[in-house]
Amino acid sequence: MKKIRILCYGDSNTWGAIVPGKVHRFDRLDKRFTKLLEELSQGKFEVIEEGFIARTVDTDDIRMPKGNRNGTLTYVPIVCSHDPLDYIVIMLGTNDMKNKFNKSAKDMVSPLKEKYIDYVREDLAETLTNMPKFVIIAPPVIEFDEELYAGAPAKSKAFNEVYGKLAKDNDCLFVDNEGVTLGPDGVHMNANGHKVLARKLYEVIRSDVECSEMR
């Protein structure tokens, strides 16, 4: 049976970062939401992880030695290199909430639509083997309100409403952040958060696959 190919494009939460302390990852097989999603599918999904620490939606953030964290710079090559895809899952926006960038959740709407969704549907329409569906995930509400993330908790509370409307207006699937818990740093998901998100994402994609099979 052909597996459903799912690209998960995101930041350190998609990468599976565990902090504080020296940044490292949750175990590949039993903790990250990407791998939990694959396990929940019982072999039906092939999940491709493309998480990068500090990746933004479209904000330039030069952090050497690994370069600019602007997600638009690597998005198209990654999508094309993993073609064919059935779903593109995007969870970005947490890093754009940093105080130094002075952005809101609403500021993410235009770039997510134009540079991520529309670009694939329009500019890559003749390049890709098939047209993947999009799943927009509302990043977890930030709980850390100091230093880089001063003011972020209040701004990130709008993720569900803003991203939900973005998904609805652009014929995308949507996963909210209700119940997705964070670790002690107040930014990155803990093991339970990964587990909750994996289940929510699985149910959304499973339901869509079943509906498509019935048509």
Short mmCIF file of C-alpha atoms in Angstrom, two decimals:
data_model
loop_
_atom_site.label_atom_id
_atom_site.label_comp_id
_atom_site.label_asym_id
_atom_site.label_seq_id
_atom_site.Cartn_x
_atom_site.Cartn_y
_atom_site.Cartn_z
CA MET A 1 0.00 0.00 0.00
CA LYS A 2 1.30 3.43 -0.93
CA LYS A 3 2.12 5.53 2.10
CA ILE A 4 0.76 9.05 2.55
CA ARG A 5 3.73 11.42 2.46
CA ILE A 6 3.60 14.30 4.94
CA LEU A 7 6.14 17.12 5.16
CA CYS A 8 6.31 18.85 8.56
CA TYR A 9 7.93 22.26 8.15
CA GLY A 10 8.62 24.19 11.32
CA ASP A 11 11.02 25.51 13.94
CA SER A 12 12.62 23.99 17.04
CA ASN A 13 9.30 22.54 18.22
CA THR A 14 9.14 20.50 15.02
CA TRP A 15 12.83 19.66 15.44
CA GLY A 16 11.97 18.41 18.94
CA ALA A 17 14.15 20.66 21.09
CA ILE A 18 14.43 20.07 24.81
CA VAL A 19 15.53 23.04 26.92
CA PRO A 20 16.72 24.61 29.21
CA GLY A 21 20.35 23.69 29.28
CA LYS A 22 22.25 22.50 26.25
CA VAL A 23 19.72 22.16 23.46
CA HIS A 24 19.09 18.58 22.42
CA ARG A 25 16.20 16.62 20.95
CA PHE A 26 13.50 14.32 22.16
CA ASP A 27 14.15 10.75 21.13
CA ARG A 28 13.37 10.13 17.48
CA LEU A 29 11.24 7.06 18.03
CA ASP A 30 8.94 7.81 20.91
CA LYS A 31 8.73 11.49 21.78
CA ARG A 32 8.65 13.94 18.84
CA PHE A 33 5.18 14.65 17.47
CA THR A 34 6.37 13.92 13.94
CA LYS A 35 7.38 10.37 14.80
CA LEU A 36 4.39 9.86 17.08
CA LEU A 37 2.20 10.84 14.12
CA GLU A 38 3.89 8.20 12.02
CA GLU A 39 3.37 5.59 14.73
CA LEU A 40 -0.31 6.48 15.16
CA SER A 41 -0.87 5.83 11.48
CA GLN A 42 0.35 2.22 11.88
CA GLY A 43 2.50 2.40 8.79
CA LYS A 44 0.13 4.42 6.60
CA PHE A 45 2.00 7.74 6.91
CA GLU A 46 5.56 8.61 5.94
CA VAL A 47 6.42 11.74 7.93
CA ILE A 48 9.29 13.94 6.75
CA GLU A 49 10.82 16.13 9.47
CA GLU A 50 12.03 19.57 8.44
CA GLY A 51 12.41 21.49 11.70
CA PHE A 52 15.09 24.14 12.22
CA ILE A 53 15.92 25.91 15.47
CA ALA A 54 14.74 29.57 15.51
CA ARG A 55 13.09 29.36 12.06
CA THR A 56 10.68 32.24 11.45
CA VAL A 57 7.79 32.67 9.03
CA ASP A 58 9.52 35.38 7.00
CA THR A 59 11.55 37.44 9.47
CA ASP A 60 15.25 37.84 8.72
CA ASP A 61 17.26 36.68 11.71
CA ILE A 62 20.94 36.19 11.05
CA ARG A 63 22.37 33.75 13.56
CA MET A 64 25.79 32.47 12.73
CA PRO A 65 27.19 29.99 12.01
CA LYS A 66 23.97 28.52 10.62
CA GLY A 67 22.78 31.65 8.84
CA ASN A 68 19.41 33.31 8.30
CA ARG A 69 16.41 31.70 10.02
CA ASN A 70 13.91 33.17 7.52
CA GLY A 71 11.73 30.18 6.64
CA THR A 72 10.99 31.38 3.11
CA LEU A 73 14.64 30.95 2.11
CA THR A 74 14.60 27.16 2.42
CA TYR A 75 10.91 26.36 1.99
CA VAL A 76 10.70 25.97 -1.80
CA PRO A 77 13.86 23.82 -2.20
CA ILE A 78 12.65 21.56 0.61
CA VAL A 79 9.17 21.17 -0.87
CA CYS A 80 10.59 20.39 -4.29
CA SER A 81 13.22 17.99 -2.98
CA HIS A 82 10.59 15.90 -1.19
CA ASP A 83 8.12 15.81 -4.08
CA PRO A 84 5.70 14.05 -4.30
CA LEU A 85 3.88 15.09 -1.13
CA ASP A 86 0.31 14.52 -0.01
CA TYR A 87 0.31 17.02 2.86
CA ILE A 88 2.43 20.00 3.89
CA VAL A 89 2.15 20.72 7.61
CA ILE A 90 3.32 24.17 8.69
CA MET A 91 3.87 25.23 12.29
CA LEU A 92 5.70 28.55 12.38
CA GLY A 93 5.30 31.87 14.17
CA THR A 94 6.76 31.33 17.62
CA ASN A 95 10.09 32.95 16.79
CA ASP A 96 8.43 35.87 15.02
CA MET A 97 6.85 36.75 18.38
CA LYS A 98 10.21 37.76 19.83
CA ASN A 99 10.13 41.27 21.21
CA LYS A 100 12.89 42.53 18.90
CA PHE A 101 10.77 41.86 15.80
CA ASN A 102 7.67 43.73 17.04
CA LYS A 103 5.20 41.48 15.20
CA SER A 104 1.75 40.11 15.99
CA ALA A 105 0.01 36.88 15.04
CA LYS A 106 -1.92 38.80 12.37
CA ASP A 107 1.35 39.78 10.74
CA MET A 108 1.87 36.11 9.92
CA VAL A 109 -1.24 35.82 7.74
CA SER A 110 -0.01 37.47 4.54
CA PRO A 111 3.37 35.71 4.36
CA LEU A 112 1.90 32.31 5.23
CA LYS A 113 -0.71 32.74 2.53
CA GLU A 114 1.43 34.31 -0.19
CA LYS A 115 4.85 32.76 0.38
CA TYR A 116 3.83 29.30 1.56
CA ILE A 117 0.32 28.34 0.44
CA ASP A 118 -0.14 30.37 -2.74
CA TYR A 119 3.42 29.88 -3.90
CA VAL A 120 3.03 26.12 -3.94
CA ARG A 121 -0.45 26.21 -5.47
CA GLU A 122 0.40 28.74 -8.16
CA ASP A 123 4.13 29.02 -8.84
CA LEU A 124 4.91 25.33 -8.31
CA ALA A 125 1.72 23.94 -9.85
CA GLU A 126 3.47 22.71 -12.99
CA THR A 127 6.61 21.61 -11.15
CA LEU A 128 5.22 19.25 -8.52
CA THR A 129 4.00 15.74 -9.26
CA ASN A 130 0.72 16.44 -7.47
CA MET A 131 -0.75 19.26 -5.41
CA PRO A 132 -0.40 18.61 -1.68
CA LYS A 133 -2.98 19.72 0.86
CA PHE A 134 -1.97 22.13 3.60
CA VAL A 135 -2.33 21.70 7.36
CA ILE A 136 -1.81 24.87 9.39
CA ILE A 137 -0.94 24.35 13.06
CA ALA A 138 -1.39 27.14 15.59
CA PRO A 139 1.87 27.20 17.59
CA PRO A 140 1.52 26.77 21.36
CA VAL A 141 0.76 29.86 23.42
CA ILE A 142 4.09 31.16 24.72
CA GLU A 143 4.40 31.25 28.51
CA PHE A 144 7.81 32.92 28.85
CA ASP A 145 7.41 36.71 29.25
CA GLU A 146 10.98 37.92 29.69
CA GLU A 147 14.02 38.89 27.65
CA LEU A 148 13.58 37.89 23.98
CA TYR A 149 9.95 36.90 24.49
CA ALA A 150 8.75 39.91 26.48
CA GLY A 151 5.10 40.46 25.53
CA ALA A 152 4.90 37.22 23.56
CA PRO A 153 2.35 35.42 25.79
CA ALA A 154 -0.33 38.03 25.10
CA LYS A 155 0.42 38.16 21.38
CA SER A 156 0.55 34.39 20.93
CA LYS A 157 -2.92 33.92 22.44
CA ALA A 158 -4.26 35.05 19.06
CA PHE A 159 -2.68 32.12 17.19
CA ASN A 160 -5.80 29.94 17.28
CA GLU A 161 -8.15 32.62 16.01
CA VAL A 162 -5.80 34.07 13.39
CA TYR A 163 -4.42 30.80 12.03
CA GLY A 164 -7.84 29.18 12.13
CA LYS A 165 -9.26 31.92 9.93
CA LEU A 166 -6.25 31.71 7.61
CA ALA A 167 -6.84 27.99 7.16
CA LYS A 168 -10.58 28.38 6.61
CA ASP A 169 -10.18 31.22 4.10
CA ASN A 170 -7.59 29.29 2.09
CA ASP A 171 -9.08 25.79 2.07
CA CYS A 172 -6.49 24.36 4.46
CA LEU A 173 -6.86 21.94 7.32
CA PHE A 174 -6.28 23.37 10.79
CA VAL A 175 -4.96 22.11 14.12
CA ASP A 176 -5.41 24.31 17.20
CA ASN A 177 -3.10 24.49 20.20
CA GLU A 178 -5.63 23.56 22.89
CA GLY A 179 -4.07 21.18 25.40
CA VAL A 180 -0.58 21.40 23.91
CA THR A 181 1.68 21.81 26.96
CA LEU A 182 5.12 23.38 27.25
CA GLY A 183 8.26 22.58 29.19
CA PRO A 184 9.80 24.73 31.94
CA ASP A 185 11.22 27.28 29.49
CA GLY A 186 7.70 28.28 28.45
CA VAL A 187 8.48 28.09 24.72
CA HIS A 188 9.13 24.48 23.75
CA MET A 189 6.68 21.60 24.01
CA ASN A 190 7.26 18.93 26.63
CA ALA A 191 6.71 15.21 26.03
CA ASN A 192 3.00 15.53 26.76
CA GLY A 193 2.71 18.47 24.37
CA HIS A 194 4.23 16.41 21.57
CA LYS A 195 1.87 13.55 22.35
CA VAL A 196 -1.22 15.79 22.35
CA LEU A 197 -0.22 17.53 19.12
CA ALA A 198 0.51 14.23 17.39
CA ARG A 199 -2.95 12.92 18.25
CA LYS A 200 -4.68 16.12 17.10
CA LEU A 201 -2.75 16.19 13.84
CA TYR A 202 -3.37 12.51 13.23
CA GLU A 203 -7.11 12.88 13.67
CA VAL A 204 -7.27 15.82 11.26
CA ILE A 205 -5.31 14.06 8.52
CA ARG A 206 -6.97 10.68 9.08
CA SER A 207 -10.40 12.26 8.77
CA ASP A 208 -9.42 14.08 5.58
CA VAL A 209 -7.96 10.92 4.06
CA GLU A 210 -11.14 8.98 4.83
CA CYS A 211 -13.32 11.72 3.34
CA SER A 212 -11.17 11.77 0.20
CA GLU A 213 -11.45 7.99 -0.17
CA MET A 214 -15.23 8.22 -0.01
CA ARG A 215 -15.47 10.67 -2.90
#
